[in-house]
């Protein structure tokens, strides 16, 4: 076998990472008369969510909401997709708790977020989709697809940004009355 270790840097965001390439030479197999395929495993640490940019202003999030959000990112990075689906639903619950939005279930609480003016009706529809995904993960142990989670993460980040981050950044800078 052969190991190659590299330290890499993204040309866009300048994030540094450790890359390990493992080639299992003993398991190589012939794919043509002159070519061989060597099974290769590539790991990058810390792991990342491809195409995801860190939420700008994350420090404005309430402690519990921020901790759940960070746990969702970690679960997604580690390919624990069921846990990430549960965590996205949990993040919505945490926002409702923080805003003191009550109701006997999350469906009612999401609707109350919209009627209270925290989110639009369209945003509420999207959050119901996350609720369904979280329910499937919790009750049916159904693993969401990575593409579903990417979109759901954007929806939750939009919620966090509009409820907490933009609200704080607007304070004292734009007259809203």
Tab-separated table of N, CA and C in Angstrom:
chain	number	residue	atom	x	y	z
A	1	UNK	N	0.854	-1.179	0.000
A	1	UNK	CA	0.000	0.000	0.000
A	1	UNK	C	0.895	1.235	0.000
A	2	UNK	N	0.252	2.357	-0.301
A	2	UNK	CA	0.987	3.607	-0.348
A	2	UNK	C	0.125	4.713	0.247
A	3	UNK	N	0.712	5.506	1.126
A	3	UNK	CA	0.043	6.660	1.709
A	3	UNK	C	0.719	7.924	1.201
A	4	UNK	N	-0.096	8.922	0.858
A	4	UNK	CA	0.406	10.234	0.506
A	4	UNK	C	-0.299	11.238	1.403
A	5	UNK	N	0.466	12.130	2.010
A	5	UNK	CA	-0.098	13.141	2.900
A	5	UNK	C	0.168	14.512	2.309
A	6	UNK	N	-0.855	15.358	2.333
A	6	UNK	CA	-0.715	16.690	1.761
A	6	UNK	C	-1.421	17.707	2.652
A	7	UNK	N	-0.919	18.917	2.648
A	7	UNK	CA	-1.627	20.042	3.236
A	7	UNK	C	-2.077	20.893	2.067
A	8	UNK	N	-3.379	21.154	2.008
A	8	UNK	CA	-3.949	21.870	0.871
A	8	UNK	C	-4.516	23.217	1.328
A	9	UNK	N	-4.691	24.105	0.350
A	9	UNK	CA	-5.322	25.391	0.614
A	9	UNK	C	-6.257	25.707	-0.545
A	10	UNK	N	-7.511	26.043	-0.217
A	10	UNK	CA	-8.494	26.402	-1.229
A	10	UNK	C	-8.080	27.727	-1.874
A	11	UNK	N	-8.125	27.776	-3.195
A	11	UNK	CA	-7.757	29.000	-3.900
A	11	UNK	C	-8.828	30.074	-3.774
A	12	UNK	N	-10.047	29.672	-3.366
A	12	UNK	CA	-11.127	30.645	-3.197
A	12	UNK	C	-11.185	31.201	-1.792
A	13	UNK	N	-11.479	30.323	-0.814
A	13	UNK	CA	-11.677	30.792	0.563
A	13	UNK	C	-10.418	30.715	1.416
A	14	UNK	N	-9.364	30.145	0.881
A	14	UNK	CA	-8.070	30.009	1.557
A	14	UNK	C	-8.121	29.081	2.779
A	15	UNK	N	-9.150	28.213	2.838
A	15	UNK	CA	-9.247	27.245	3.932
A	15	UNK	C	-8.171	26.181	3.743
A	16	UNK	N	-7.488	25.879	4.817
A	16	UNK	CA	-6.438	24.861	4.779
A	16	UNK	C	-7.001	23.533	5.259
A	17	UNK	N	-6.493	22.441	4.696
A	17	UNK	CA	-6.970	21.107	5.063
A	17	UNK	C	-5.824	20.111	4.951
A	18	UNK	N	-6.009	19.006	5.611
A	18	UNK	CA	-5.066	17.889	5.547
A	18	UNK	C	-5.695	16.831	4.656
A	19	UNK	N	-4.943	16.338	3.663
A	19	UNK	CA	-5.453	15.353	2.702
A	19	UNK	C	-4.606	14.099	2.787
A	20	UNK	N	-5.294	12.962	2.913
A	20	UNK	CA	-4.609	11.674	2.969
A	20	UNK	C	-5.105	10.809	1.807
A	21	UNK	N	-4.182	10.305	1.011
A	21	UNK	CA	-4.523	9.428	-0.101
A	21	UNK	C	-3.948	8.049	0.203
A	22	UNK	N	-4.817	7.044	0.202
A	22	UNK	CA	-4.402	5.661	0.463
A	22	UNK	C	-4.625	4.849	-0.804
A	23	UNK	N	-3.563	4.224	-1.300
A	23	UNK	CA	-3.656	3.369	-2.482
A	23	UNK	C	-3.345	1.932	-2.065
A	24	UNK	N	-4.301	1.044	-2.319
A	24	UNK	CA	-4.160	-0.370	-1.967
A	24	UNK	C	-3.605	-1.121	-3.184
A	25	UNK	N	-2.300	-1.110	-3.304
A	25	UNK	CA	-1.633	-1.657	-4.487
A	25	UNK	C	-1.863	-3.156	-4.621
A	26	UNK	N	-1.935	-3.866	-3.493
A	26	UNK	CA	-2.145	-5.312	-3.542
A	26	UNK	C	-3.514	-5.688	-4.106
A	27	UNK	N	-4.471	-4.770	-4.051
A	27	UNK	CA	-5.817	-5.050	-4.561
A	27	UNK	C	-6.026	-4.522	-5.976
A	28	UNK	N	-4.953	-4.101	-6.629
A	28	UNK	CA	-5.058	-3.581	-7.989
A	28	UNK	C	-5.582	-4.661	-8.926
A	29	UNK	N	-6.333	-4.223	-9.931
A	29	UNK	CA	-6.865	-5.164	-10.911
A	29	UNK	C	-6.691	-4.581	-12.307
A	30	UNK	N	-6.583	-5.486	-13.248
A	30	UNK	CA	-6.297	-5.098	-14.622
A	30	UNK	C	-7.581	-4.647	-15.303
A	31	UNK	N	-7.522	-3.481	-15.971
A	31	UNK	CA	-8.700	-2.981	-16.684
A	31	UNK	C	-8.511	-3.014	-18.206
A	32	UNK	N	-7.285	-3.179	-18.642
A	32	UNK	CA	-6.997	-3.376	-20.066
A	32	UNK	C	-5.667	-4.125	-20.135
A	33	UNK	N	-5.227	-4.359	-21.329
A	33	UNK	CA	-4.003	-5.136	-21.486
A	33	UNK	C	-2.786	-4.481	-20.831
A	34	UNK	N	-2.794	-3.144	-20.801
A	34	UNK	CA	-1.627	-2.444	-20.246
A	34	UNK	C	-1.945	-1.584	-19.015
A	35	UNK	N	-3.211	-1.444	-18.678
A	35	UNK	CA	-3.588	-0.552	-17.573
A	35	UNK	C	-4.135	-1.319	-16.380
A	36	UNK	N	-3.807	-0.783	-15.200
A	36	UNK	CA	-4.282	-1.362	-13.945
A	36	UNK	C	-5.028	-0.285	-13.156
A	37	UNK	N	-6.038	-0.710	-12.446
A	37	UNK	CA	-6.801	0.180	-11.564
A	37	UNK	C	-6.384	-0.120	-10.129
A	38	UNK	N	-5.938	0.908	-9.427
A	38	UNK	CA	-5.526	0.746	-8.036
A	38	UNK	C	-6.609	1.371	-7.153
A	39	UNK	N	-7.262	0.581	-6.285
A	39	UNK	CA	-8.266	1.152	-5.377
A	39	UNK	C	-7.634	2.251	-4.515
A	40	UNK	N	-8.283	3.405	-4.522
A	40	UNK	CA	-7.752	4.579	-3.826
A	40	UNK	C	-8.831	5.186	-2.932
A	41	UNK	N	-8.433	5.542	-1.731
A	41	UNK	CA	-9.319	6.225	-0.794
A	41	UNK	C	-8.702	7.567	-0.453
A	42	UNK	N	-9.518	8.621	-0.562
A	42	UNK	CA	-9.041	9.968	-0.259
A	42	UNK	C	-9.878	10.520	0.884
A	43	UNK	N	-9.205	10.972	1.933
A	43	UNK	CA	-9.866	11.598	3.073
A	43	UNK	C	-9.313	12.999	3.249
A	44	UNK	N	-10.196	13.934	3.568
A	44	UNK	CA	-9.804	15.311	3.818
A	44	UNK	C	-10.274	15.680	5.225
A	45	UNK	N	-9.391	16.277	5.997
A	45	UNK	CA	-9.701	16.701	7.357
A	45	UNK	C	-9.361	18.175	7.524
A	46	UNK	N	-10.149	19.019	8.107
A	46	UNK	CA	-11.472	18.668	8.571
A	46	UNK	C	-12.400	18.475	7.385
A	47	UNK	N	-13.416	17.649	7.574
A	47	UNK	CA	-14.368	17.407	6.500
A	47	UNK	C	-15.177	18.674	6.280
A	48	UNK	N	-15.752	18.800	5.101
A	48	UNK	CA	-16.498	20.005	4.766
A	48	UNK	C	-17.722	19.621	3.952
A	49	UNK	N	-18.660	20.544	3.862
A	49	UNK	CA	-19.849	20.359	3.051
A	49	UNK	C	-19.573	21.069	1.735
A	50	UNK	N	-19.537	20.308	0.676
A	50	UNK	CA	-19.185	20.865	-0.618
A	50	UNK	C	-20.162	21.964	-1.034
A	51	UNK	N	-19.626	23.103	-1.416
A	51	UNK	CA	-20.426	24.219	-1.888
A	51	UNK	C	-21.068	25.046	-0.780
A	52	UNK	N	-20.824	24.701	0.476
A	52	UNK	CA	-21.447	25.418	1.595
A	52	UNK	C	-20.538	26.523	2.102
A	53	UNK	N	-21.123	27.685	2.312
A	53	UNK	CA	-20.378	28.800	2.893
A	53	UNK	C	-20.887	29.024	4.302
A	54	UNK	N	-19.986	29.334	5.188
A	54	UNK	CA	-20.333	29.568	6.584
A	54	UNK	C	-21.322	30.717	6.693
A	55	UNK	N	-22.289	30.556	7.583
A	55	UNK	CA	-23.296	31.581	7.828
A	55	UNK	C	-22.613	32.810	8.423
A	56	UNK	N	-22.695	33.925	7.721
A	56	UNK	CA	-22.068	35.165	8.171
A	56	UNK	C	-22.917	35.770	9.284
A	57	UNK	N	-22.342	35.996	10.442
A	57	UNK	CA	-23.071	36.561	11.573
A	57	UNK	C	-23.598	35.506	12.524
A	58	UNK	N	-23.027	34.321	12.445
A	58	UNK	CA	-23.452	33.195	13.288
A	58	UNK	C	-23.400	33.551	14.779
A	59	UNK	N	-22.533	34.460	15.159
A	59	UNK	CA	-22.370	34.859	16.555
A	59	UNK	C	-23.605	35.580	17.100
A	60	UNK	N	-24.530	36.001	16.230
A	60	UNK	CA	-25.770	36.628	16.685
A	60	UNK	C	-26.815	35.602	17.134
A	61	UNK	N	-26.594	34.336	16.824
A	61	UNK	CA	-27.590	33.315	17.164
A	61	UNK	C	-27.631	33.085	18.673
A	62	UNK	N	-28.831	32.849	19.215
A	62	UNK	CA	-28.912	32.473	20.632
A	62	UNK	C	-28.117	31.194	20.859
A	63	UNK	N	-27.606	31.022	22.054
A	63	UNK	CA	-26.706	29.916	22.376
A	63	UNK	C	-27.253	28.550	21.957
A	64	UNK	N	-28.458	28.224	22.368
A	64	UNK	CA	-29.019	26.894	22.063
A	64	UNK	C	-29.204	26.712	20.562
A	65	UNK	N	-29.718	27.723	19.902
A	65	UNK	CA	-29.925	27.657	18.454
A	65	UNK	C	-28.574	27.479	17.746
A	66	UNK	N	-27.580	28.232	18.153
A	66	UNK	CA	-26.252	28.130	17.554
A	66	UNK	C	-25.620	26.761	17.753
A	67	UNK	N	-25.784	26.193	18.952
A	67	UNK	CA	-25.210	24.862	19.216
A	67	UNK	C	-25.871	23.784	18.359
A	68	UNK	N	-27.189	23.850	18.208
A	68	UNK	CA	-27.884	22.857	17.376
A	68	UNK	C	-27.475	23.025	15.921
A	69	UNK	N	-27.410	24.266	15.455
A	69	UNK	CA	-26.997	24.547	14.079
A	69	UNK	C	-25.595	23.984	13.810
A	70	UNK	N	-24.660	24.217	14.736
A	70	UNK	CA	-23.295	23.693	14.563
A	70	UNK	C	-23.279	22.170	14.576
A	71	UNK	N	-24.141	21.555	15.393
A	71	UNK	CA	-24.228	20.088	15.430
A	71	UNK	C	-24.761	19.554	14.107
A	72	UNK	N	-25.693	20.274	13.493
A	72	UNK	CA	-26.217	19.880	12.176
A	72	UNK	C	-25.087	19.895	11.146
A	73	UNK	N	-24.298	20.967	11.155
A	73	UNK	CA	-23.182	21.064	10.201
A	73	UNK	C	-22.199	19.910	10.397
A	74	UNK	N	-21.887	19.602	11.648
A	74	UNK	CA	-20.964	18.508	11.940
A	74	UNK	C	-21.531	17.169	11.472
A	75	UNK	N	-22.817	16.928	11.731
A	75	UNK	CA	-23.451	15.674	11.287
A	75	UNK	C	-23.414	15.572	9.769
A	76	UNK	N	-23.698	16.671	9.077
A	76	UNK	CA	-23.675	16.684	7.617
A	76	UNK	C	-22.258	16.423	7.111
A	77	UNK	N	-21.268	17.067	7.716
A	77	UNK	CA	-19.872	16.881	7.313
A	77	UNK	C	-19.438	15.429	7.481
A	78	UNK	N	-19.904	14.790	8.525
A	78	UNK	CA	-19.510	13.409	8.821
A	78	UNK	C	-20.399	12.379	8.125
A	79	UNK	N	-21.271	12.845	7.239
A	79	UNK	CA	-22.167	11.981	6.462
A	79	UNK	C	-23.175	11.243	7.350
A	80	UNK	N	-23.505	11.819	8.489
A	80	UNK	CA	-24.549	11.287	9.371
A	80	UNK	C	-25.851	11.976	8.976
A	81	UNK	N	-26.388	11.575	7.823
A	81	UNK	CA	-27.489	12.301	7.207
A	81	UNK	C	-28.798	12.202	7.986
A	82	UNK	N	-29.055	11.073	8.632
A	82	UNK	CA	-30.268	10.951	9.449
A	82	UNK	C	-30.198	11.948	10.603
A	83	UNK	N	-29.047	12.010	11.261
A	83	UNK	CA	-28.885	12.957	12.360
A	83	UNK	C	-28.971	14.402	11.881
A	84	UNK	N	-28.436	14.671	10.703
A	84	UNK	CA	-28.518	16.033	10.151
A	84	UNK	C	-29.972	16.407	9.886
A	85	UNK	N	-30.760	15.465	9.352
A	85	UNK	CA	-32.188	15.718	9.115
A	85	UNK	C	-32.929	15.991	10.411
A	86	UNK	N	-32.630	15.195	11.436
A	86	UNK	CA	-33.232	15.420	12.754
A	86	UNK	C	-32.807	16.781	13.311
A	87	UNK	N	-31.547	17.111	13.122
A	87	UNK	CA	-31.019	18.363	13.651
A	87	UNK	C	-31.616	19.595	12.987
A	88	UNK	N	-31.890	19.511	11.686
A	88	UNK	CA	-32.511	20.646	11.009
A	88	UNK	C	-33.904	20.894	11.572
A	89	UNK	N	-34.652	19.814	11.786
A	89	UNK	CA	-35.974	19.929	12.405
A	89	UNK	C	-35.829	20.494	13.823
A	90	UNK	N	-34.826	20.003	14.547
A	90	UNK	CA	-34.568	20.491	15.897
A	90	UNK	C	-34.190	21.959	15.928
A	91	UNK	N	-33.505	22.432	14.906
A	91	UNK	CA	-33.140	23.844	14.832
A	91	UNK	C	-34.390	24.711	14.701
A	92	UNK	N	-35.335	24.250	13.881
A	92	UNK	CA	-36.604	24.981	13.731
A	92	UNK	C	-37.339	25.016	15.078
A	93	UNK	N	-37.356	23.882	15.781
A	93	UNK	CA	-37.975	23.815	17.115
A	93	UNK	C	-37.292	24.801	18.071
A	94	UNK	N	-35.967	24.851	18.029
A	94	UNK	CA	-35.215	25.735	18.923
A	94	UNK	C	-35.534	27.200	18.644
A	95	UNK	N	-35.695	27.554	17.377
A	95	UNK	CA	-36.062	28.927	17.025
A	95	UNK	C	-37.443	29.251	17.601
A	96	UNK	N	-38.386	28.317	17.437
A	96	UNK	CA	-39.733	28.523	17.996
A	96	UNK	C	-39.668	28.692	19.515
A	97	UNK	N	-38.878	27.862	20.182
A	97	UNK	CA	-38.727	27.980	21.640
A	97	UNK	C	-38.160	29.337	22.018
A	98	UNK	N	-37.109	29.754	21.301
A	98	UNK	CA	-36.466	31.024	21.611
A	98	UNK	C	-37.418	32.196	21.416
A	99	UNK	N	-38.253	32.131	20.395
A	99	UNK	CA	-39.188	33.216	20.101
A	99	UNK	C	-40.494	33.075	20.883
A	100	UNK	N	-40.548	32.035	21.736
A	100	UNK	CA	-41.727	31.744	22.558
A	100	UNK	C	-42.976	31.536	21.714
A	101	UNK	N	-42.811	30.826	20.601
A	101	UNK	CA	-43.928	30.435	19.745
A	101	UNK	C	-44.425	29.097	20.269
A	102	UNK	N	-45.660	29.071	20.725
A	102	UNK	CA	-46.207	27.868	21.349
A	102	UNK	C	-47.153	27.145	20.401
A	103	UNK	N	-47.457	25.924	20.754
A	103	UNK	CA	-48.372	25.087	19.987
A	103	UNK	C	-48.133	23.645	20.359
A	104	UNK	N	-49.125	22.798	20.132
A	104	UNK	CA	-48.989	21.403	20.560
A	104	UNK	C	-48.076	20.582	19.654
A	105	UNK	N	-47.781	21.104	18.460
A	105	UNK	CA	-46.844	20.400	17.577
A	105	UNK	C	-46.123	21.410	16.686
A	106	UNK	N	-45.118	20.928	15.972
A	106	UNK	CA	-44.294	21.823	15.155
A	106	UNK	C	-45.081	22.404	13.985
A	107	UNK	N	-46.038	21.679	13.477
A	107	UNK	CA	-46.857	22.190	12.371
A	107	UNK	C	-47.537	23.501	12.772
A	108	UNK	N	-48.146	23.513	13.942
A	108	UNK	CA	-48.826	24.711	14.438
A	108	UNK	C	-47.818	25.820	14.722
A	109	UNK	N	-46.693	25.458	15.296
A	109	UNK	CA	-45.684	26.458	15.653
A	109	UNK	C	-45.098	27.138	14.415
A	110	UNK	N	-44.878	26.366	13.343
A	110	UNK	CA	-44.369	26.962	12.095
A	110	UNK	C	-45.400	27.939	11.536
A	111	UNK	N	-46.659	27.549	11.546
A	111	UNK	CA	-47.718	28.443	11.052
A	111	UNK	C	-47.782	29.717	11.886
A	112	UNK	N	-47.581	29.596	13.199
A	112	UNK	CA	-47.590	30.767	14.075
A	112	UNK	C	-46.383	31.675	13.819
A	113	UNK	N	-45.250	31.084	13.396
A	113	UNK	CA	-44.094	31.916	13.022
A	113	UNK	C	-44.485	32.879	11.905
A	114	UNK	N	-45.274	32.364	10.948
A	114	UNK	CA	-45.695	33.191	9.814
A	114	UNK	C	-46.741	34.213	10.249
A	115	UNK	N	-47.742	33.797	11.019
A	115	UNK	CA	-48.783	34.752	11.432
A	115	UNK	C	-48.231	35.825	12.362
A	116	UNK	N	-47.187	35.507	13.101
A	116	UNK	CA	-46.562	36.494	13.984
A	116	UNK	C	-45.641	37.443	13.208
A	117	UNK	N	-45.412	37.155	11.922
A	117	UNK	CA	-44.618	38.047	11.090
A	117	UNK	C	-43.125	37.783	11.090
A	118	UNK	N	-42.692	36.693	11.706
A	118	UNK	CA	-41.259	36.376	11.705
A	118	UNK	C	-40.790	35.867	10.349
A	119	UNK	N	-41.683	35.163	9.637
A	119	UNK	CA	-41.351	34.589	8.329
A	119	UNK	C	-42.545	34.787	7.395
A	120	UNK	N	-42.317	34.602	6.099
A	120	UNK	CA	-43.405	34.708	5.125
A	120	UNK	C	-44.163	33.385	5.034
A	121	UNK	N	-45.300	33.403	4.390
A	121	UNK	CA	-46.085	32.172	4.168
A	121	UNK	C	-45.258	31.174	3.347
A	122	UNK	N	-44.533	31.659	2.365
A	122	UNK	CA	-43.702	30.783	1.517
A	122	UNK	C	-42.602	30.123	2.363
A	123	UNK	N	-42.000	30.906	3.255
A	123	UNK	CA	-40.986	30.347	4.153
A	123	UNK	C	-41.603	29.270	5.039
A	124	UNK	N	-42.829	29.492	5.509
A	124	UNK	CA	-43.511	28.499	6.345
A	124	UNK	C	-43.705	27.195	5.571
A	125	UNK	N	-44.087	27.292	4.296
A	125	UNK	CA	-44.251	26.086	3.470
A	125	UNK	C	-42.938	25.309	3.391
A	126	UNK	N	-41.851	26.040	3.212
A	126	UNK	CA	-40.541	25.385	3.123
A	126	UNK	C	-40.171	24.719	4.449
A	127	UNK	N	-40.459	25.388	5.560
A	127	UNK	CA	-40.162	24.811	6.870
A	127	UNK	C	-41.008	23.562	7.135
A	128	UNK	N	-42.218	23.526	6.600
A	128	UNK	CA	-43.034	22.310	6.725
A	128	UNK	C	-42.354	21.149	5.999
A	129	UNK	N	-41.696	21.442	4.877
A	129	UNK	CA	-40.939	20.405	4.172
A	129	UNK	C	-39.822	19.844	5.040
A	130	UNK	N	-39.161	20.710	5.794
A	130	UNK	CA	-38.108	20.265	6.720
A	130	UNK	C	-38.726	19.449	7.846
A	131	UNK	N	-39.905	19.853	8.279
A	131	UNK	CA	-40.612	19.100	9.330
A	131	UNK	C	-40.898	17.676	8.839
A	132	UNK	N	-41.378	17.552	7.595
A	132	UNK	CA	-41.651	16.218	7.026
A	132	UNK	C	-40.371	15.384	6.958
A	133	UNK	N	-39.292	16.017	6.489
A	133	UNK	CA	-38.016	15.309	6.377
A	133	UNK	C	-37.529	14.850	7.750
A	134	UNK	N	-37.642	15.719	8.747
A	134	UNK	CA	-37.242	15.374	10.109
A	134	UNK	C	-38.100	14.266	10.691
A	135	UNK	N	-39.400	14.306	10.400
A	135	UNK	CA	-40.293	13.242	10.869
A	135	UNK	C	-39.903	11.899	10.255
A	136	UNK	N	-39.605	11.903	8.945
A	136	UNK	CA	-39.181	10.661	8.279
A	136	UNK	C	-37.896	10.126	8.898
A	137	UNK	N	-36.973	11.021	9.201
A	137	UNK	CA	-35.704	10.603	9.809
A	137	UNK	C	-35.939	10.033	11.203
A	138	UNK	N	-36.838	10.663	11.963
A	138	UNK	CA	-37.069	10.250	13.352
A	138	UNK	C	-37.913	8.986	13.454
A	139	UNK	N	-39.007	8.947	12.718
A	139	UNK	CA	-39.981	7.875	12.911
A	139	UNK	C	-39.773	6.676	11.996
A	140	UNK	N	-39.205	6.920	10.836
A	140	UNK	CA	-39.026	5.819	9.881
A	140	UNK	C	-37.554	5.517	9.640
A	141	UNK	N	-36.695	6.206	10.347
A	141	UNK	CA	-35.239	6.079	10.200
A	141	UNK	C	-34.882	6.133	8.708
A	142	UNK	N	-35.479	7.096	8.045
A	142	UNK	CA	-35.270	7.276	6.607
A	142	UNK	C	-34.159	8.305	6.394
A	143	UNK	N	-33.131	7.879	5.688
A	143	UNK	CA	-31.977	8.749	5.437
A	143	UNK	C	-32.288	9.708	4.289
A	144	UNK	N	-32.243	11.020	4.562
A	144	UNK	CA	-32.474	11.976	3.479
A	144	UNK	C	-31.294	11.973	2.511
A	145	UNK	N	-31.569	12.350	1.286
A	145	UNK	CA	-30.501	12.457	0.299
A	145	UNK	C	-29.676	13.696	0.606
A	146	UNK	N	-28.429	13.647	0.235
A	146	UNK	CA	-27.517	14.763	0.462
A	146	UNK	C	-28.035	16.035	-0.221
A	147	UNK	N	-28.622	15.890	-1.406
A	147	UNK	CA	-29.153	17.054	-2.118
A	147	UNK	C	-30.337	17.662	-1.363
A	148	UNK	N	-31.186	16.809	-0.765
A	148	UNK	CA	-32.307	17.305	0.043
A	148	UNK	C	-31.775	18.098	1.234
A	149	UNK	N	-30.769	17.534	1.892
A	149	UNK	CA	-30.206	18.196	3.066
A	149	UNK	C	-29.559	19.525	2.708
A	150	UNK	N	-28.918	19.602	1.562
A	150	UNK	CA	-28.289	20.864	1.139
A	150	UNK	C	-29.333	21.958	1.008
A	151	UNK	N	-30.462	21.630	0.381
A	151	UNK	CA	-31.537	22.615	0.216
A	151	UNK	C	-32.151	22.946	1.571
A	152	UNK	N	-32.395	21.918	2.395
A	152	UNK	CA	-32.977	22.139	3.725
A	152	UNK	C	-32.056	23.011	4.579
A	153	UNK	N	-30.751	22.816	4.466
A	153	UNK	CA	-29.797	23.630	5.206
A	153	UNK	C	-29.895	25.094	4.779
A	154	UNK	N	-30.047	25.332	3.476
A	154	UNK	CA	-30.206	26.711	2.983
A	154	UNK	C	-31.471	27.345	3.548
A	155	UNK	N	-32.548	26.561	3.637
A	155	UNK	CA	-33.811	27.070	4.171
A	155	UNK	C	-33.644	27.454	5.638
A	156	UNK	N	-33.016	26.580	6.410
A	156	UNK	CA	-32.810	26.861	7.840
A	156	UNK	C	-31.868	28.046	8.011
A	157	UNK	N	-30.832	28.128	7.203
A	157	UNK	CA	-29.923	29.274	7.293
A	157	UNK	C	-30.638	30.572	6.926
A	158	UNK	N	-31.570	30.501	5.985
A	158	UNK	CA	-32.379	31.677	5.645
A	158	UNK	C	-33.223	32.092	6.851
A	159	UNK	N	-33.809	31.102	7.530
A	159	UNK	CA	-34.587	31.378	8.742
A	159	UNK	C	-33.707	32.060	9.797
A	160	UNK	N	-32.553	31.474	10.057
A	160	UNK	CA	-31.647	32.028	11.073
A	160	UNK	C	-31.188	33.431	10.696
A	161	UNK	N	-30.893	33.612	9.426
A	161	UNK	CA	-30.422	34.913	8.959
A	161	UNK	C	-31.511	35.970	9.085
A	162	UNK	N	-32.729	35.646	8.662
A	162	UNK	CA	-33.787	36.658	8.684
A	162	UNK	C	-34.287	36.939	10.093
A	163	UNK	N	-34.356	35.918	10.951
A	163	UNK	CA	-34.882	36.118	12.303
A	163	UNK	C	-33.839	36.744	13.237
A	164	UNK	N	-32.590	36.345	13.120
A	164	UNK	CA	-31.582	36.793	14.086
A	164	UNK	C	-30.535	37.727	13.488
A	165	UNK	N	-29.902	37.310	12.421
A	165	UNK	CA	-28.727	38.026	11.931
A	165	UNK	C	-29.093	39.368	11.294
A	166	UNK	N	-30.001	39.356	10.319
A	166	UNK	CA	-30.380	40.613	9.671
A	166	UNK	C	-31.034	41.570	10.662
A	167	UNK	N	-31.802	41.006	11.578
A	167	UNK	CA	-32.467	41.826	12.595
A	167	UNK	C	-31.438	42.623	13.403
A	168	UNK	N	-30.354	41.962	13.777
A	168	UNK	CA	-29.311	42.630	14.565
A	168	UNK	C	-28.504	43.608	13.712
A	169	UNK	N	-28.252	43.253	12.461
A	169	UNK	CA	-27.451	44.132	11.600
A	169	UNK	C	-28.205	45.399	11.194
A	170	UNK	N	-29.540	45.319	11.150
A	170	UNK	CA	-30.368	46.468	10.771
A	170	UNK	C	-30.464	47.482	11.906
A	171	UNK	N	-30.391	47.019	13.151
A	171	UNK	CA	-30.548	47.878	14.329
A	171	UNK	C	-29.690	49.136	14.229
A	172	UNK	N	-30.351	50.291	14.267
A	172	UNK	CA	-29.641	51.554	14.265
A	172	UNK	C	-29.090	51.992	12.923
A	173	UNK	N	-29.252	51.170	11.899
A	173	UNK	CA	-28.687	51.522	10.589
A	173	UNK	C	-29.745	51.877	9.565
A	174	UNK	N	-30.925	51.254	9.699
A	174	UNK	CA	-32.021	51.511	8.762
A	174	UNK	C	-33.263	51.815	9.580
A	175	UNK	N	-33.920	52.917	9.239
A	175	UNK	CA	-35.150	53.275	9.935
A	175	UNK	C	-36.288	52.424	9.389
A	176	UNK	N	-36.888	51.592	10.236
A	176	UNK	CA	-37.935	50.679	9.800
A	176	UNK	C	-39.336	51.136	10.227
A	177	UNK	N	-39.449	52.303	10.833
A	177	UNK	CA	-40.787	52.761	11.248
A	177	UNK	C	-41.192	54.031	10.551
